[in-house]
Amino acid sequence: MLFMVSVLFSRRQFKRKKLLLGIFIASVVVILFVLSGSSLFQRALSLTDKETILGLNGRVMVWKGTWMLIEENPFLGIGPGTFSTVFPHYQLPGFAARFYQAHNDYLQFIAELGVFFIPWFFWALYTVFKTSFKKMRSQSRQKWGFTLGATTGVVAILIHSTVDFNLHIPANGLYFSLLLAMIAGEPESKKPQ
């Protein structure tokens, strides 16, 4: 949401009243979400609970074990899809739960694919955002809005991937691929018949 608002602020044609209305509506939605006591809000609060294995402490322990795994297999990694098999050997002592994912897509990708994943990842990010911002400079409002929405979705997934295994869930991976295709693709131009 912050990404979208910052892009909207940079757009000169966007009317100030519309921006303020958008911020107001977003604020109301967030306030209602927090005050509703929803299970999603309770889940978000549980991330800081020290007693919960899936809370921040549990994730940090998994990340430490994953880092040890990366240190022992830095270049080629352990192979795609093998994290759940190999990780128990690197799990910190006294940690009883079994983790099938690293709860950080980036650490898991580096563990499975090696450090050569890092430059490829940054190149891919650069390419996606370069294409996105190039399309958003277009004069077409439709193309601008379409690209802004897709780019905001990509940014949201990339942020969420720092604390979860977002891209290892098939539906999320497919959604992420669809957003990337929306950014990369060129909409059909309307030709007179």
mmCIF file with all atom_site columns, C-alpha atoms in Angstrom:
data_model
loop_
_atom_site.group_PDB
_atom_site.id
_atom_site.type_symbol
_atom_site.label_atom_id
_atom_site.label_alt_id
_atom_site.label_comp_id
_atom_site.label_asym_id
_atom_site.label_entity_id
_atom_site.label_seq_id
_atom_site.pdbx_PDB_ins_code
_atom_site.Cartn_x
_atom_site.Cartn_y
_atom_site.Cartn_z
_atom_site.occupancy
_atom_site.B_iso_or_equiv
_atom_site.pdbx_formal_charge
_atom_site.auth_seq_id
_atom_site.auth_comp_id
_atom_site.auth_asym_id
_atom_site.auth_atom_id
_atom_site.pdbx_PDB_model_num
ATOM 1   C CA . MET A 1 1   ? 0.000   0.000   0.000   1.00 0.00 ? 1   MET A CA 1
ATOM 2   C CA . LEU A 1 2   ? 2.878   2.355   0.821   1.00 0.00 ? 2   LEU A CA 1
ATOM 3   C CA . PHE A 1 3   ? 4.449   1.567   -2.547  1.00 0.00 ? 3   PHE A CA 1
ATOM 4   C CA . MET A 1 4   ? 1.221   2.430   -4.343  1.00 0.00 ? 4   MET A CA 1
ATOM 5   C CA . VAL A 1 5   ? 0.762   5.679   -2.399  1.00 0.00 ? 5   VAL A CA 1
ATOM 6   C CA . SER A 1 6   ? 4.365   6.741   -3.080  1.00 0.00 ? 6   SER A CA 1
ATOM 7   C CA . VAL A 1 7   ? 3.911   6.156   -6.813  1.00 0.00 ? 7   VAL A CA 1
ATOM 8   C CA . LEU A 1 8   ? 0.642   8.071   -6.743  1.00 0.00 ? 8   LEU A CA 1
ATOM 9   C CA . PHE A 1 9   ? 2.399   10.997  -5.047  1.00 0.00 ? 9   PHE A CA 1
ATOM 10  C CA . SER A 1 10  ? 5.003   11.039  -7.807  1.00 0.00 ? 10  SER A CA 1
ATOM 11  C CA . ARG A 1 11  ? 2.334   11.187  -10.533 1.00 0.00 ? 11  ARG A CA 1
ATOM 12  C CA . ARG A 1 12  ? 1.683   14.822  -11.427 1.00 0.00 ? 12  ARG A CA 1
ATOM 13  C CA . GLN A 1 13  ? -1.700  14.268  -13.075 1.00 0.00 ? 13  GLN A CA 1
ATOM 14  C CA . PHE A 1 14  ? -3.205  12.698  -9.968  1.00 0.00 ? 14  PHE A CA 1
ATOM 15  C CA . LYS A 1 15  ? -5.571  15.099  -8.246  1.00 0.00 ? 15  LYS A CA 1
ATOM 16  C CA . ARG A 1 16  ? -4.853  15.895  -4.595  1.00 0.00 ? 16  ARG A CA 1
ATOM 17  C CA . LYS A 1 17  ? -8.472  15.303  -3.569  1.00 0.00 ? 17  LYS A CA 1
ATOM 18  C CA . LYS A 1 18  ? -8.486  11.801  -5.029  1.00 0.00 ? 18  LYS A CA 1
ATOM 19  C CA . LEU A 1 19  ? -5.254  10.998  -3.218  1.00 0.00 ? 19  LEU A CA 1
ATOM 20  C CA . LEU A 1 20  ? -6.583  12.223  0.111   1.00 0.00 ? 20  LEU A CA 1
ATOM 21  C CA . LEU A 1 21  ? -9.784  10.247  -0.413  1.00 0.00 ? 21  LEU A CA 1
ATOM 22  C CA . GLY A 1 22  ? -7.748  7.118   -1.166  1.00 0.00 ? 22  GLY A CA 1
ATOM 23  C CA . ILE A 1 23  ? -5.614  7.557   1.941   1.00 0.00 ? 23  ILE A CA 1
ATOM 24  C CA . PHE A 1 24  ? -8.735  8.140   4.036   1.00 0.00 ? 24  PHE A CA 1
ATOM 25  C CA . ILE A 1 25  ? -10.418 4.980   2.712   1.00 0.00 ? 25  ILE A CA 1
ATOM 26  C CA . ALA A 1 26  ? -7.262  2.912   3.255   1.00 0.00 ? 26  ALA A CA 1
ATOM 27  C CA . SER A 1 27  ? -6.961  4.256   6.805   1.00 0.00 ? 27  SER A CA 1
ATOM 28  C CA . VAL A 1 28  ? -10.584 3.379   7.569   1.00 0.00 ? 28  VAL A CA 1
ATOM 29  C CA . VAL A 1 29  ? -10.054 -0.163  6.266   1.00 0.00 ? 29  VAL A CA 1
ATOM 30  C CA . VAL A 1 30  ? -6.935  -0.621  8.421   1.00 0.00 ? 30  VAL A CA 1
ATOM 31  C CA . ILE A 1 31  ? -8.658  0.778   11.519  1.00 0.00 ? 31  ILE A CA 1
ATOM 32  C CA . LEU A 1 32  ? -11.697 -1.473  11.010  1.00 0.00 ? 32  LEU A CA 1
ATOM 33  C CA . PHE A 1 33  ? -9.400  -4.454  10.527  1.00 0.00 ? 33  PHE A CA 1
ATOM 34  C CA . VAL A 1 34  ? -7.547  -3.743  13.773  1.00 0.00 ? 34  VAL A CA 1
ATOM 35  C CA . LEU A 1 35  ? -10.697 -3.050  15.790  1.00 0.00 ? 35  LEU A CA 1
ATOM 36  C CA . SER A 1 36  ? -12.586 -6.060  14.449  1.00 0.00 ? 36  SER A CA 1
ATOM 37  C CA . GLY A 1 37  ? -10.570 -8.548  16.481  1.00 0.00 ? 37  GLY A CA 1
ATOM 38  C CA . SER A 1 38  ? -10.421 -10.786 13.444  1.00 0.00 ? 38  SER A CA 1
ATOM 39  C CA . SER A 1 39  ? -8.543  -14.067 13.501  1.00 0.00 ? 39  SER A CA 1
ATOM 40  C CA . LEU A 1 40  ? -6.104  -12.620 10.960  1.00 0.00 ? 40  LEU A CA 1
ATOM 41  C CA . PHE A 1 41  ? -5.263  -9.803  13.373  1.00 0.00 ? 41  PHE A CA 1
ATOM 42  C CA . GLN A 1 42  ? -4.869  -12.331 16.200  1.00 0.00 ? 42  GLN A CA 1
ATOM 43  C CA . ARG A 1 43  ? -2.533  -14.358 13.962  1.00 0.00 ? 43  ARG A CA 1
ATOM 44  C CA . ALA A 1 44  ? -0.468  -11.249 13.255  1.00 0.00 ? 44  ALA A CA 1
ATOM 45  C CA . LEU A 1 45  ? -0.170  -10.583 16.989  1.00 0.00 ? 45  LEU A CA 1
ATOM 46  C CA . SER A 1 46  ? 0.916   -14.188 17.612  1.00 0.00 ? 46  SER A CA 1
ATOM 47  C CA . LEU A 1 47  ? 4.041   -13.630 15.508  1.00 0.00 ? 47  LEU A CA 1
ATOM 48  C CA . THR A 1 48  ? 5.606   -11.779 18.436  1.00 0.00 ? 48  THR A CA 1
ATOM 49  C CA . ASP A 1 49  ? 4.559   -14.443 20.966  1.00 0.00 ? 49  ASP A CA 1
ATOM 50  C CA . LYS A 1 50  ? 7.695   -16.091 22.370  1.00 0.00 ? 50  LYS A CA 1
ATOM 51  C CA . GLU A 1 51  ? 5.772   -19.268 23.239  1.00 0.00 ? 51  GLU A CA 1
ATOM 52  C CA . THR A 1 52  ? 4.567   -19.928 19.704  1.00 0.00 ? 52  THR A CA 1
ATOM 53  C CA . ILE A 1 53  ? 6.826   -22.018 17.475  1.00 0.00 ? 53  ILE A CA 1
ATOM 54  C CA . LEU A 1 54  ? 5.513   -20.183 14.424  1.00 0.00 ? 54  LEU A CA 1
ATOM 55  C CA . GLY A 1 55  ? 6.143   -16.844 16.111  1.00 0.00 ? 55  GLY A CA 1
ATOM 56  C CA . LEU A 1 56  ? 9.173   -14.708 15.472  1.00 0.00 ? 56  LEU A CA 1
ATOM 57  C CA . ASN A 1 57  ? 11.422  -16.686 17.847  1.00 0.00 ? 57  ASN A CA 1
ATOM 58  C CA . GLY A 1 58  ? 10.629  -19.940 16.055  1.00 0.00 ? 58  GLY A CA 1
ATOM 59  C CA . ARG A 1 59  ? 11.295  -18.379 12.683  1.00 0.00 ? 59  ARG A CA 1
ATOM 60  C CA . VAL A 1 60  ? 14.594  -16.885 13.831  1.00 0.00 ? 60  VAL A CA 1
ATOM 61  C CA . MET A 1 61  ? 15.689  -20.337 15.008  1.00 0.00 ? 61  MET A CA 1
ATOM 62  C CA . VAL A 1 62  ? 14.787  -21.791 11.617  1.00 0.00 ? 62  VAL A CA 1
ATOM 63  C CA . TRP A 1 63  ? 16.649  -18.963 9.862   1.00 0.00 ? 63  TRP A CA 1
ATOM 64  C CA . LYS A 1 64  ? 19.771  -19.637 11.973  1.00 0.00 ? 64  LYS A CA 1
ATOM 65  C CA . GLY A 1 65  ? 19.656  -23.321 11.055  1.00 0.00 ? 65  GLY A CA 1
ATOM 66  C CA . THR A 1 66  ? 19.107  -22.425 7.405   1.00 0.00 ? 66  THR A CA 1
ATOM 67  C CA . TRP A 1 67  ? 22.102  -20.091 7.520   1.00 0.00 ? 67  TRP A CA 1
ATOM 68  C CA . MET A 1 68  ? 24.263  -22.963 8.853   1.00 0.00 ? 68  MET A CA 1
ATOM 69  C CA . LEU A 1 69  ? 22.997  -25.089 5.956   1.00 0.00 ? 69  LEU A CA 1
ATOM 70  C CA . ILE A 1 70  ? 23.948  -22.326 3.486   1.00 0.00 ? 70  ILE A CA 1
ATOM 71  C CA . GLU A 1 71  ? 27.426  -21.987 5.022   1.00 0.00 ? 71  GLU A CA 1
ATOM 72  C CA . GLU A 1 72  ? 28.089  -25.699 4.445   1.00 0.00 ? 72  GLU A CA 1
ATOM 73  C CA . ASN A 1 73  ? 26.657  -25.740 0.893   1.00 0.00 ? 73  ASN A CA 1
ATOM 74  C CA . PRO A 1 74  ? 27.322  -22.235 -0.415  1.00 0.00 ? 74  PRO A CA 1
ATOM 75  C CA . PHE A 1 75  ? 27.886  -22.626 -4.140  1.00 0.00 ? 75  PHE A CA 1
ATOM 76  C CA . LEU A 1 76  ? 25.514  -25.248 -5.483  1.00 0.00 ? 76  LEU A CA 1
ATOM 77  C CA . GLY A 1 77  ? 23.142  -25.456 -2.544  1.00 0.00 ? 77  GLY A CA 1
ATOM 78  C CA . ILE A 1 78  ? 21.395  -28.657 -1.555  1.00 0.00 ? 78  ILE A CA 1
ATOM 79  C CA . GLY A 1 79  ? 19.174  -28.915 -4.630  1.00 0.00 ? 79  GLY A CA 1
ATOM 80  C CA . PRO A 1 80  ? 15.687  -27.663 -5.445  1.00 0.00 ? 80  PRO A CA 1
ATOM 81  C CA . GLY A 1 81  ? 12.928  -29.077 -3.254  1.00 0.00 ? 81  GLY A CA 1
ATOM 82  C CA . THR A 1 82  ? 15.236  -30.813 -0.759  1.00 0.00 ? 82  THR A CA 1
ATOM 83  C CA . PHE A 1 83  ? 14.974  -28.384 2.161   1.00 0.00 ? 83  PHE A CA 1
ATOM 84  C CA . SER A 1 84  ? 12.539  -30.485 4.218   1.00 0.00 ? 84  SER A CA 1
ATOM 85  C CA . THR A 1 85  ? 14.791  -33.534 3.872   1.00 0.00 ? 85  THR A CA 1
ATOM 86  C CA . VAL A 1 86  ? 18.107  -31.842 4.689   1.00 0.00 ? 86  VAL A CA 1
ATOM 87  C CA . PHE A 1 87  ? 17.060  -29.197 7.231   1.00 0.00 ? 87  PHE A CA 1
ATOM 88  C CA . PRO A 1 88  ? 16.502  -31.553 10.223  1.00 0.00 ? 88  PRO A CA 1
ATOM 89  C CA . HIS A 1 89  ? 20.294  -32.139 10.283  1.00 0.00 ? 89  HIS A CA 1
ATOM 90  C CA . TYR A 1 90  ? 20.854  -28.385 10.741  1.00 0.00 ? 90  TYR A CA 1
ATOM 91  C CA . GLN A 1 91  ? 18.008  -27.715 13.126  1.00 0.00 ? 91  GLN A CA 1
ATOM 92  C CA . LEU A 1 92  ? 19.169  -26.099 16.361  1.00 0.00 ? 92  LEU A CA 1
ATOM 93  C CA . PRO A 1 93  ? 19.247  -28.390 19.424  1.00 0.00 ? 93  PRO A CA 1
ATOM 94  C CA . GLY A 1 94  ? 16.220  -28.214 21.694  1.00 0.00 ? 94  GLY A CA 1
ATOM 95  C CA . PHE A 1 95  ? 13.923  -27.220 18.856  1.00 0.00 ? 95  PHE A CA 1
ATOM 96  C CA . ALA A 1 96  ? 11.344  -30.006 18.693  1.00 0.00 ? 96  ALA A CA 1
ATOM 97  C CA . ALA A 1 97  ? 9.139   -28.905 15.789  1.00 0.00 ? 97  ALA A CA 1
ATOM 98  C CA . ARG A 1 98  ? 9.774   -30.127 12.259  1.00 0.00 ? 98  ARG A CA 1
ATOM 99  C CA . PHE A 1 99  ? 9.904   -27.447 9.596   1.00 0.00 ? 99  PHE A CA 1
ATOM 100 C CA . TYR A 1 100 ? 9.318   -28.235 5.947   1.00 0.00 ? 100 TYR A CA 1
ATOM 101 C CA . GLN A 1 101 ? 10.084  -24.682 4.780   1.00 0.00 ? 101 GLN A CA 1
ATOM 102 C CA . ALA A 1 102 ? 12.526  -21.976 5.946   1.00 0.00 ? 102 ALA A CA 1
ATOM 103 C CA . HIS A 1 103 ? 9.775   -19.373 6.480   1.00 0.00 ? 103 HIS A CA 1
ATOM 104 C CA . ASN A 1 104 ? 11.904  -17.016 4.371   1.00 0.00 ? 104 ASN A CA 1
ATOM 105 C CA . ASP A 1 105 ? 11.781  -17.645 0.628   1.00 0.00 ? 105 ASP A CA 1
ATOM 106 C CA . TYR A 1 106 ? 15.106  -15.926 0.002   1.00 0.00 ? 106 TYR A CA 1
ATOM 107 C CA . LEU A 1 107 ? 17.040  -18.018 2.538   1.00 0.00 ? 107 LEU A CA 1
ATOM 108 C CA . GLN A 1 108 ? 15.390  -21.173 1.254   1.00 0.00 ? 108 GLN A CA 1
ATOM 109 C CA . PHE A 1 109 ? 16.186  -20.363 -2.383  1.00 0.00 ? 109 PHE A CA 1
ATOM 110 C CA . ILE A 1 110 ? 19.831  -19.670 -1.472  1.00 0.00 ? 110 ILE A CA 1
ATOM 111 C CA . ALA A 1 111 ? 19.984  -22.896 0.581   1.00 0.00 ? 111 ALA A CA 1
ATOM 112 C CA . GLU A 1 112 ? 18.557  -24.941 -2.287  1.00 0.00 ? 112 GLU A CA 1
ATOM 113 C CA . LEU A 1 113 ? 20.157  -23.170 -5.268  1.00 0.00 ? 113 LEU A CA 1
ATOM 114 C CA . GLY A 1 114 ? 23.378  -21.753 -3.806  1.00 0.00 ? 114 GLY A CA 1
ATOM 115 C CA . VAL A 1 115 ? 24.724  -18.217 -3.731  1.00 0.00 ? 115 VAL A CA 1
ATOM 116 C CA . PHE A 1 116 ? 24.589  -18.030 -7.529  1.00 0.00 ? 116 PHE A CA 1
ATOM 117 C CA . PHE A 1 117 ? 20.871  -17.434 -7.030  1.00 0.00 ? 117 PHE A CA 1
ATOM 118 C CA . ILE A 1 118 ? 21.615  -13.978 -5.543  1.00 0.00 ? 118 ILE A CA 1
ATOM 119 C CA . PRO A 1 119 ? 22.906  -12.169 -8.676  1.00 0.00 ? 119 PRO A CA 1
ATOM 120 C CA . TRP A 1 120 ? 20.203  -13.813 -10.799 1.00 0.00 ? 120 TRP A CA 1
ATOM 121 C CA . PHE A 1 121 ? 17.540  -12.646 -8.342  1.00 0.00 ? 121 PHE A CA 1
ATOM 122 C CA . PHE A 1 122 ? 18.781  -9.043  -8.323  1.00 0.00 ? 122 PHE A CA 1
ATOM 123 C CA . TRP A 1 123 ? 19.006  -9.038  -12.126 1.00 0.00 ? 123 TRP A CA 1
ATOM 124 C CA . ALA A 1 124 ? 15.400  -10.302 -12.322 1.00 0.00 ? 124 ALA A CA 1
ATOM 125 C CA . LEU A 1 125 ? 14.235  -7.653  -9.824  1.00 0.00 ? 125 LEU A CA 1
ATOM 126 C CA . TYR A 1 126 ? 16.022  -4.923  -11.757 1.00 0.00 ? 126 TYR A CA 1
ATOM 127 C CA . THR A 1 127 ? 14.456  -6.085  -15.021 1.00 0.00 ? 127 THR A CA 1
ATOM 128 C CA . VAL A 1 128 ? 10.937  -6.263  -13.565 1.00 0.00 ? 128 VAL A CA 1
ATOM 129 C CA . PHE A 1 129 ? 11.080  -2.816  -11.955 1.00 0.00 ? 129 PHE A CA 1
ATOM 130 C CA . LYS A 1 130 ? 12.782  -1.217  -14.956 1.00 0.00 ? 130 LYS A CA 1
ATOM 131 C CA . THR A 1 131 ? 10.001  -2.547  -17.199 1.00 0.00 ? 131 THR A CA 1
ATOM 132 C CA . SER A 1 132 ? 7.343   -1.528  -14.693 1.00 0.00 ? 132 SER A CA 1
ATOM 133 C CA . PHE A 1 133 ? 8.508   2.067   -14.312 1.00 0.00 ? 133 PHE A CA 1
ATOM 134 C CA . LYS A 1 134 ? 8.998   2.391   -18.063 1.00 0.00 ? 134 LYS A CA 1
ATOM 135 C CA . LYS A 1 135 ? 5.379   1.321   -18.629 1.00 0.00 ? 135 LYS A CA 1
ATOM 136 C CA . MET A 1 136 ? 4.128   3.629   -15.858 1.00 0.00 ? 136 MET A CA 1
ATOM 137 C CA . ARG A 1 137 ? 5.692   6.618   -17.637 1.00 0.00 ? 137 ARG A CA 1
ATOM 138 C CA . SER A 1 138 ? 3.353   5.862   -20.519 1.00 0.00 ? 138 SER A CA 1
ATOM 139 C CA . GLN A 1 139 ? 0.693   8.399   -21.424 1.00 0.00 ? 139 GLN A CA 1
ATOM 140 C CA . SER A 1 140 ? -2.014  5.745   -21.235 1.00 0.00 ? 140 SER A CA 1
ATOM 141 C CA . ARG A 1 141 ? -3.894  5.908   -17.914 1.00 0.00 ? 141 ARG A CA 1
ATOM 142 C CA . GLN A 1 142 ? -5.097  2.352   -18.377 1.00 0.00 ? 142 GLN A CA 1
ATOM 143 C CA . LYS A 1 143 ? -1.574  1.003   -18.890 1.00 0.00 ? 143 LYS A CA 1
ATOM 144 C CA . TRP A 1 144 ? -0.320  3.075   -15.949 1.00 0.00 ? 144 TRP A CA 1
ATOM 145 C CA . GLY A 1 145 ? -3.022  1.811   -13.574 1.00 0.00 ? 145 GLY A CA 1
ATOM 146 C CA . PHE A 1 146 ? -2.722  -1.772  -14.769 1.00 0.00 ? 146 PHE A CA 1
ATOM 147 C CA . THR A 1 147 ? 1.045   -1.760  -14.285 1.00 0.00 ? 147 THR A CA 1
ATOM 148 C CA . LEU A 1 148 ? 0.847   0.007   -10.913 1.00 0.00 ? 148 LEU A CA 1
ATOM 149 C CA . GLY A 1 149 ? -1.567  -2.633  -9.616  1.00 0.00 ? 149 GLY A CA 1
ATOM 150 C CA . ALA A 1 150 ? 0.588   -5.520  -10.834 1.00 0.00 ? 150 ALA A CA 1
ATOM 151 C CA . THR A 1 151 ? 3.772   -3.936  -9.465  1.00 0.00 ? 151 THR A CA 1
ATOM 152 C CA . THR A 1 152 ? 2.134   -3.317  -6.090  1.00 0.00 ? 152 THR A CA 1
ATOM 153 C CA . GLY A 1 153 ? 1.160   -6.999  -5.977  1.00 0.00 ? 153 GLY A CA 1
ATOM 154 C CA . VAL A 1 154 ? 4.743   -8.040  -6.780  1.00 0.00 ? 154 VAL A CA 1
ATOM 155 C CA . VAL A 1 155 ? 6.126   -5.752  -4.056  1.00 0.00 ? 155 VAL A CA 1
ATOM 156 C CA . ALA A 1 156 ? 3.623   -7.154  -1.525  1.00 0.00 ? 156 ALA A CA 1
ATOM 157 C CA . ILE A 1 157 ? 4.594   -10.747 -2.310  1.00 0.00 ? 157 ILE A CA 1
ATOM 158 C CA . LEU A 1 158 ? 8.323   -9.918  -2.157  1.00 0.00 ? 158 LEU A CA 1
ATOM 159 C CA . ILE A 1 159 ? 7.892   -8.292  1.261   1.00 0.00 ? 159 ILE A CA 1
ATOM 160 C CA . HIS A 1 160 ? 5.779   -11.161 2.597   1.00 0.00 ? 160 HIS A CA 1
ATOM 161 C CA . SER A 1 161 ? 8.389   -13.641 1.348   1.00 0.00 ? 161 SER A CA 1
ATOM 162 C CA . THR A 1 162 ? 10.859  -12.386 3.969   1.00 0.00 ? 162 THR A CA 1
ATOM 163 C CA . VAL A 1 163 ? 8.846   -14.019 6.768   1.00 0.00 ? 163 VAL A CA 1
ATOM 164 C CA . ASP A 1 164 ? 7.028   -16.857 5.035   1.00 0.00 ? 164 ASP A CA 1
ATOM 165 C CA . PHE A 1 165 ? 7.306   -19.449 2.269   1.00 0.00 ? 165 PHE A CA 1
ATOM 166 C CA . ASN A 1 166 ? 4.958   -17.534 0.011   1.00 0.00 ? 166 ASN A CA 1
ATOM 167 C CA . LEU A 1 167 ? 6.460   -18.611 -3.306  1.00 0.00 ? 167 LEU A CA 1
ATOM 168 C CA . HIS A 1 168 ? 6.521   -22.280 -2.291  1.00 0.00 ? 168 HIS A CA 1
ATOM 169 C CA . ILE A 1 169 ? 2.717   -22.370 -2.194  1.00 0.00 ? 169 ILE A CA 1
ATOM 170 C CA . PRO A 1 170 ? 1.585   -23.240 -5.747  1.00 0.00 ? 170 PRO A CA 1
ATOM 171 C CA . ALA A 1 171 ? -1.321  -20.770 -5.863  1.00 0.00 ? 171 ALA A CA 1
ATOM 172 C CA . ASN A 1 172 ? 0.889   -17.901 -4.665  1.00 0.00 ? 172 ASN A CA 1
ATOM 173 C CA . GLY A 1 173 ? 3.659   -18.835 -7.092  1.00 0.00 ? 173 GLY A CA 1
ATOM 174 C CA . LEU A 1 174 ? 1.143   -18.885 -9.933  1.00 0.00 ? 174 LEU A CA 1
ATOM 175 C CA . TYR A 1 175 ? -0.292  -15.533 -8.845  1.00 0.00 ? 175 TYR A CA 1
ATOM 176 C CA . PHE A 1 176 ? 3.230   -14.064 -8.668  1.00 0.00 ? 176 PHE A CA 1
ATOM 177 C CA . SER A 1 177 ? 3.981   -15.374 -12.177 1.00 0.00 ? 177 SER A CA 1
ATOM 178 C CA . LEU A 1 178 ? 0.734   -13.863 -13.448 1.00 0.00 ? 178 LEU A CA 1
ATOM 179 C CA . LEU A 1 179 ? 1.653   -10.469 -11.967 1.00 0.00 ? 179 LEU A CA 1
ATOM 180 C CA . LEU A 1 180 ? 5.096   -10.654 -13.599 1.00 0.00 ? 180 LEU A CA 1
ATOM 181 C CA . ALA A 1 181 ? 3.484   -11.530 -16.930 1.00 0.00 ? 181 ALA A CA 1
ATOM 182 C CA . MET A 1 182 ? 1.122   -8.575  -16.571 1.00 0.00 ? 182 MET A CA 1
ATOM 183 C CA . ILE A 1 183 ? 4.122   -6.290  -16.099 1.00 0.00 ? 183 ILE A CA 1
ATOM 184 C CA . ALA A 1 184 ? 6.160   -7.821  -18.920 1.00 0.00 ? 184 ALA A CA 1
ATOM 185 C CA . GLY A 1 185 ? 3.362   -8.232  -21.454 1.00 0.00 ? 185 GLY A CA 1
ATOM 186 C CA . GLU A 1 186 ? 2.130   -5.601  -23.830 1.00 0.00 ? 186 GLU A CA 1
ATOM 187 C CA . PRO A 1 187 ? -1.654  -5.225  -24.019 1.00 0.00 ? 187 PRO A CA 1
ATOM 188 C CA . GLU A 1 188 ? -3.197  -5.619  -27.441 1.00 0.00 ? 188 GLU A CA 1
ATOM 189 C CA . SER A 1 189 ? -3.677  -2.320  -29.164 1.00 0.00 ? 189 SER A CA 1
ATOM 190 C CA . LYS A 1 190 ? -7.153  -1.545  -30.396 1.00 0.00 ? 190 LYS A CA 1
ATOM 191 C CA . LYS A 1 191 ? -6.962  -1.537  -34.154 1.00 0.00 ? 191 LYS A CA 1
ATOM 192 C CA . PRO A 1 192 ? -9.764  -0.067  -36.235 1.00 0.00 ? 192 PRO A CA 1
ATOM 193 C CA . GLN A 1 193 ? -11.540 -2.686  -38.314 1.00 0.00 ? 193 GLN A CA 1
#
